DNA sequence: AAAGATTGAAGCATCAATCTTT
DNA sequence: AAAGATTGATGCTTCAATCTTT
């Protein structure tokens, strides 16, 4: 338990981080919406499923990868299932659990979303830093994020 | 209108930025809630009012400083007014507008929130980077945020 | 009792429509 | 018509309670 107060630079940087993260996400969300596509959270779930072995994951695995609350994901998956992008079936190994798989429509949706997502990243973010500065930023954020995972 | 696709480093860094910003904010929100205090958004409004000339601002001024949607702020101010932290009265200069002021209770609440907020920043963020790395991160984020303002 | 997951109720955010004043 | 601001309806998030299986 650390009781120290942050210095001015730390406070200022924290505010910048919060704002930069928010505006970065909002810029992408706005482009997706303008293109008539689902929000970022849907993309994240589809992508995790597509990368996974057998294109299948248990809900608790998606939660830990995306840092989502259980009840939050439960309802997100319900919406995505209603949209035909994922399937859910009971697990045979663990009677408490479900298994989520991505459907062909889900994979197709992810493919439609990607170019919009990627171009929004480039326009709202990538174009602002050189390649070497991007690497520097990446290394610094990596340490911020890694630290948060240990907590 | 730039149609280029981002490189791998840019994509990776964008994901890190989104996650770092989110976890940074969530860590502070969790501490505020654990202390029985209002959320960050309330702090932001109180702080803007306290810094402003005459401790008063028009809603549209708060919106542009905090990047909030009009309807969003309208309801936030209604809650804060109900809690006795701000006052609102019609503007005499502009018949369309209102003037928001911070109450003594609002200023007292901001003072109670600050140490919790500050210690959460230090524990969840400040402690992870050295002073010189914090300055480097600040400079990089500054450029990301400045670019977003021009858009 | 703990883990995996869902759900009713309540709170907050968002869209579209609205109102008043400039 | 545009700017400042609010509101009804709708959708999403969050809390707390619940259910089943381990």
XYZ file of C-alpha atoms (C1' of nucleotides) in Angstrom:
346
model
C 0.000 0.000 0.000
C 1.709 3.132 -1.242
C 0.555 6.395 0.212
C 2.657 8.845 -1.792
C 1.202 11.723 -3.736
C 2.026 12.016 -7.450
C 4.066 14.925 -8.778
C 2.739 17.462 -11.279
C 4.131 15.649 -14.308
C 2.509 12.389 -13.284
C -0.875 14.035 -12.794
C -0.635 15.841 -16.110
C 0.399 12.653 -17.902
C -2.414 10.673 -16.303
C -4.948 13.204 -17.579
C -3.408 13.065 -21.051
C -3.520 9.269 -21.028
C -7.164 9.206 -20.025
C -8.056 11.734 -22.697
C -5.948 10.192 -25.454
C -7.358 6.737 -24.794
C -10.909 8.015 -24.792
C -10.625 10.083 -27.954
C -8.778 7.287 -29.746
C -11.601 4.860 -29.026
C -14.317 7.389 -29.789
C -12.796 8.202 -33.163
C -12.902 4.547 -34.171
C -16.402 4.035 -32.778
C -17.610 7.016 -34.775
C -16.221 5.603 -38.020
C -17.770 2.200 -37.377
C -21.127 3.759 -36.663
C -20.904 5.985 -39.732
C -20.321 2.832 -41.799
C -23.376 1.162 -40.252
C -21.222 -1.413 -38.440
C -21.368 -2.730 -34.855
C -19.285 -1.202 -32.047
C -15.678 -2.023 -31.167
C -16.606 -4.424 -28.379
C -18.170 -6.726 -30.941
C -15.022 -6.660 -33.015
C -12.907 -7.582 -30.008
C -15.055 -10.622 -29.222
C -15.114 -11.772 -32.846
C -11.369 -11.392 -33.122
C -10.643 -13.347 -29.940
C -12.888 -16.145 -31.159
C -11.324 -16.215 -34.601
C -7.801 -16.463 -33.159
C -8.715 -19.138 -30.645
C -8.209 -22.881 -31.070
C -11.259 -24.347 -32.836
C -12.608 -20.774 -33.071
C -14.212 -21.400 -29.693
C -13.854 -19.943 -26.195
C -15.586 -20.164 -22.846
C -17.129 -16.876 -21.667
C -14.696 -16.614 -18.754
C -11.796 -16.845 -21.207
C -13.158 -13.943 -23.246
C -13.670 -11.978 -20.035
C -10.069 -12.295 -18.916
C -8.688 -11.487 -22.356
C -10.804 -8.381 -22.827
C -11.082 -7.347 -19.168
C -14.852 -7.474 -19.242
C -17.195 -8.007 -16.323
C -19.047 -11.300 -16.359
C -22.546 -9.819 -16.481
C -21.402 -7.397 -19.138
C -20.148 -10.101 -21.457
C -23.196 -12.242 -20.810
C -25.406 -9.567 -22.276
C -23.019 -8.671 -25.065
C -22.994 -12.299 -26.201
C -26.766 -12.409 -26.073
C -26.937 -9.480 -28.492
C -24.310 -10.974 -30.765
C -26.085 -14.303 -30.765
C -29.345 -12.579 -31.664
C -27.476 -10.965 -34.564
C -26.288 -14.392 -35.704
C -22.587 -13.647 -35.228
C -21.858 -16.234 -32.532
C -23.291 -19.548 -31.363
C -23.455 -20.799 -27.790
C -23.825 -24.367 -26.593
C -23.375 -26.045 -23.202
C -19.973 -27.469 -22.387
C -19.761 -31.243 -22.169
C -16.680 -31.111 -19.946
C -17.958 -28.620 -17.392
C -21.661 -28.659 -16.646
C -21.560 -25.052 -15.416
C -20.069 -23.682 -18.574
C -20.922 -22.697 -22.114
C -18.890 -22.724 -25.285
C -19.035 -19.791 -27.671
C -18.130 -20.168 -31.329
C -17.981 -17.655 -34.148
C -20.367 -18.228 -37.052
C -19.565 -17.709 -40.726
C -21.617 -14.519 -40.551
C -19.538 -13.469 -37.556
C -16.277 -14.016 -39.414
C -17.669 -12.135 -42.403
C -18.667 -9.247 -40.173
C -15.216 -9.066 -38.654
C -13.724 -8.912 -42.150
C -16.056 -6.058 -43.074
C -15.196 -4.159 -39.899
C -11.448 -4.447 -40.156
C -10.684 -1.975 -42.968
C -12.904 0.660 -41.359
C -11.273 0.055 -37.992
C -7.760 0.085 -39.434
C -8.218 3.263 -41.462
C -9.668 5.011 -38.436
C -6.611 4.032 -36.382
C -4.314 5.413 -39.046
C -6.211 8.677 -39.510
C -6.935 9.429 -35.861
C -3.727 8.162 -34.376
C -1.070 6.643 -36.640
C -0.585 9.747 -38.734
C 0.355 11.785 -35.661
C 3.610 10.023 -34.752
C 6.649 8.867 -36.685
C 7.577 5.193 -36.728
C 10.295 5.592 -34.125
C 8.084 7.660 -31.817
C 5.371 5.047 -32.175
C 7.822 2.422 -30.976
C 8.801 4.595 -28.022
C 5.152 5.135 -27.087
C 4.498 1.427 -27.401
C 7.327 0.548 -25.022
C 6.143 3.061 -22.416
C 2.488 1.984 -22.594
C 3.575 -1.620 -22.400
C 5.062 -0.922 -19.002
C 1.952 0.923 -17.833
C -0.306 -1.930 -18.912
C 1.945 -4.702 -17.589
C 2.021 -3.023 -14.205
C -1.772 -2.869 -14.110
C -2.027 -6.594 -14.759
C -0.069 -7.452 -11.641
C -2.376 -5.436 -9.371
C -8.883 12.145 -46.279
C -6.109 9.643 -45.756
C -6.728 6.127 -46.944
C -3.567 4.409 -45.756
C -3.532 1.314 -43.622
C -1.592 1.404 -40.334
C 1.475 -0.782 -39.809
C 1.704 -3.487 -37.145
C 3.385 -1.242 -34.593
C 0.700 1.408 -34.942
C -2.084 -1.123 -34.464
C -0.392 -2.644 -31.452
C 0.219 0.762 -29.909
C -3.371 1.825 -30.516
C -4.618 -1.235 -28.659
C -2.215 -0.528 -25.799
C -3.343 3.095 -25.641
C -7.012 2.109 -25.501
C -6.346 -0.438 -22.781
C -4.007 1.741 -20.717
C -6.435 4.660 -20.792
C -9.322 2.459 -19.788
C -7.557 0.687 -16.932
C -6.103 3.969 -15.659
C -9.570 5.480 -15.402
C -11.122 2.338 -13.972
C -8.498 2.108 -11.233
C -9.305 5.641 -10.084
C -13.064 5.100 -10.341
C -12.750 1.994 -8.205
C -10.904 3.883 -5.457
C -13.434 6.702 -5.475
C -16.295 4.248 -5.222
C -14.552 2.304 -2.447
C -14.271 5.582 -0.527
C -17.982 6.293 -1.015
C -17.269 9.275 -3.276
C -18.852 10.352 -6.599
C -17.372 9.328 -9.966
C -14.565 11.055 -11.862
C -16.894 12.992 -14.130
C -18.200 14.873 -11.128
C -14.666 15.780 -10.101
C -13.908 17.114 -13.559
C -16.922 19.415 -13.534
C -16.213 20.663 -10.003
C -12.600 21.344 -10.888
C -13.431 23.276 -14.051
C -15.879 25.406 -12.100
C -13.424 26.057 -9.297
C -10.707 27.185 -11.722
C -13.037 29.407 -13.725
C -13.448 33.171 -13.306
C -16.105 33.831 -10.646
C -16.297 30.031 -10.165
C -18.962 30.037 -12.885
C -19.289 28.592 -16.375
C -21.930 28.183 -19.035
C -22.794 24.556 -19.848
C -21.380 24.854 -23.365
C -18.051 25.955 -21.884
C -17.891 22.883 -19.655
C -18.786 20.718 -22.658
C -15.918 21.955 -24.779
C -13.388 21.692 -21.945
C -14.347 18.154 -20.999
C -15.403 16.927 -24.439
C -18.879 16.022 -23.240
C -22.034 15.794 -25.313
C -24.620 18.458 -24.574
C -27.375 16.086 -23.499
C -24.882 14.182 -21.403
C -23.774 17.205 -19.443
C -27.339 18.395 -19.055
C -28.190 15.272 -17.099
C -24.925 15.202 -15.195
C -25.550 18.743 -13.961
C -29.062 17.818 -12.952
C -27.706 15.047 -10.699
C -25.020 17.310 -9.269
C -27.555 20.021 -8.596
C -29.802 17.520 -6.830
C -26.781 16.595 -4.699
C -26.282 20.262 -3.816
C -22.838 20.542 -5.417
C -23.691 23.108 -8.097
C -26.249 25.857 -8.637
C -27.804 26.881 -11.929
C -29.484 30.171 -12.804
C -30.552 31.757 -16.086
C -28.058 34.023 -17.835
C -28.962 37.700 -17.942
C -26.774 38.339 -20.989
C -28.042 35.465 -23.143
C -31.650 34.459 -22.755
C -30.960 30.985 -24.095
C -28.262 30.182 -21.608
C -27.725 29.158 -18.021
C -24.911 29.868 -15.610
C -23.539 27.093 -13.424
C -21.724 27.851 -10.188
C -20.046 25.595 -7.656
C -21.514 25.624 -4.147
C -19.527 25.493 -0.905
C -20.588 21.863 -0.586
C -19.295 21.291 -4.123
C -15.909 22.787 -3.312
C -15.764 20.726 -0.112
C -16.561 17.576 -2.068
C -13.802 18.286 -4.551
C -11.352 18.701 -1.675
C -12.416 15.365 -0.212
C -12.067 13.628 -3.579
C -8.652 14.949 -4.447
C -6.430 12.899 -2.084
C -8.216 9.685 -3.078
C -7.908 10.559 -6.745
C -4.245 11.553 -6.418
C -3.185 8.463 -4.472
C -4.936 6.246 -6.996
C -3.023 7.932 -9.830
C 0.255 7.351 -8.042
C -0.436 3.725 -7.141
C -1.999 2.633 -10.434
C 0.153 4.676 -12.766
C 2.839 6.954 -11.350
C 4.762 4.202 -9.614
C 5.254 2.361 -12.907
C 7.480 4.889 -14.690
C 10.522 6.920 -13.701
C 10.364 10.701 -13.780
C 12.181 10.957 -17.098
C 10.050 8.259 -18.726
C 6.948 10.035 -17.459
C 8.113 13.186 -19.237
C 8.716 11.239 -22.437
C 5.265 9.688 -22.260
C 3.734 13.076 -21.605
C 5.372 14.579 -24.676
C 4.201 11.736 -26.916
C 0.627 11.794 -25.615
C 0.577 15.543 -25.965
C 1.097 15.134 -29.681
C -1.580 12.461 -29.949
C -4.095 14.648 -28.129
C -3.175 17.863 -29.942
C -3.686 16.139 -33.261
C -7.129 14.982 -32.212
C -8.161 18.519 -31.342
C -7.511 19.747 -34.848
C -9.769 17.105 -36.411
C -17.813 -22.709 -0.411
C -16.151 -21.229 -4.926
C -16.522 -20.958 -10.056
C -19.200 -20.163 -14.222
C -22.915 -17.816 -15.795
C -27.399 -15.416 -15.981
C -31.074 -11.973 -14.714
C -34.329 -8.179 -12.474
C -34.031 -3.646 -11.192
C -31.864 0.710 -11.339
C -28.771 4.036 -13.232
C -26.484 6.136 -17.057
C -25.722 7.094 -22.061
C -27.456 7.966 -26.641
C -30.656 9.311 -30.424
C -33.948 12.073 -32.122
C -37.125 15.489 -31.338
C -38.181 19.755 -29.188
C -38.096 24.427 -27.221
C -36.403 29.194 -26.755
C -33.497 32.835 -28.000
C -30.218 34.902 -31.103
C -31.371 29.178 -39.675
C -28.122 28.368 -35.920
C -26.848 28.187 -30.906
C -27.829 26.837 -26.192
C -30.097 23.597 -23.705
C -33.472 20.079 -22.302
C -36.309 15.742 -22.579
C -38.885 11.112 -23.951
C -37.749 6.806 -25.524
C -34.446 3.305 -26.036
C -30.352 0.718 -25.202
C -26.358 -0.412 -22.490
C -23.992 -0.849 -17.953
C -23.887 -1.888 -13.200
C -25.362 -3.853 -8.763
C -27.094 -7.366 -6.271
C -29.300 -11.543 -6.128
C -29.741 -16.057 -7.998
C -28.963 -20.610 -10.072
C -26.218 -24.753 -11.202
C -22.214 -27.371 -11.018
C -17.729 -28.261 -9.123
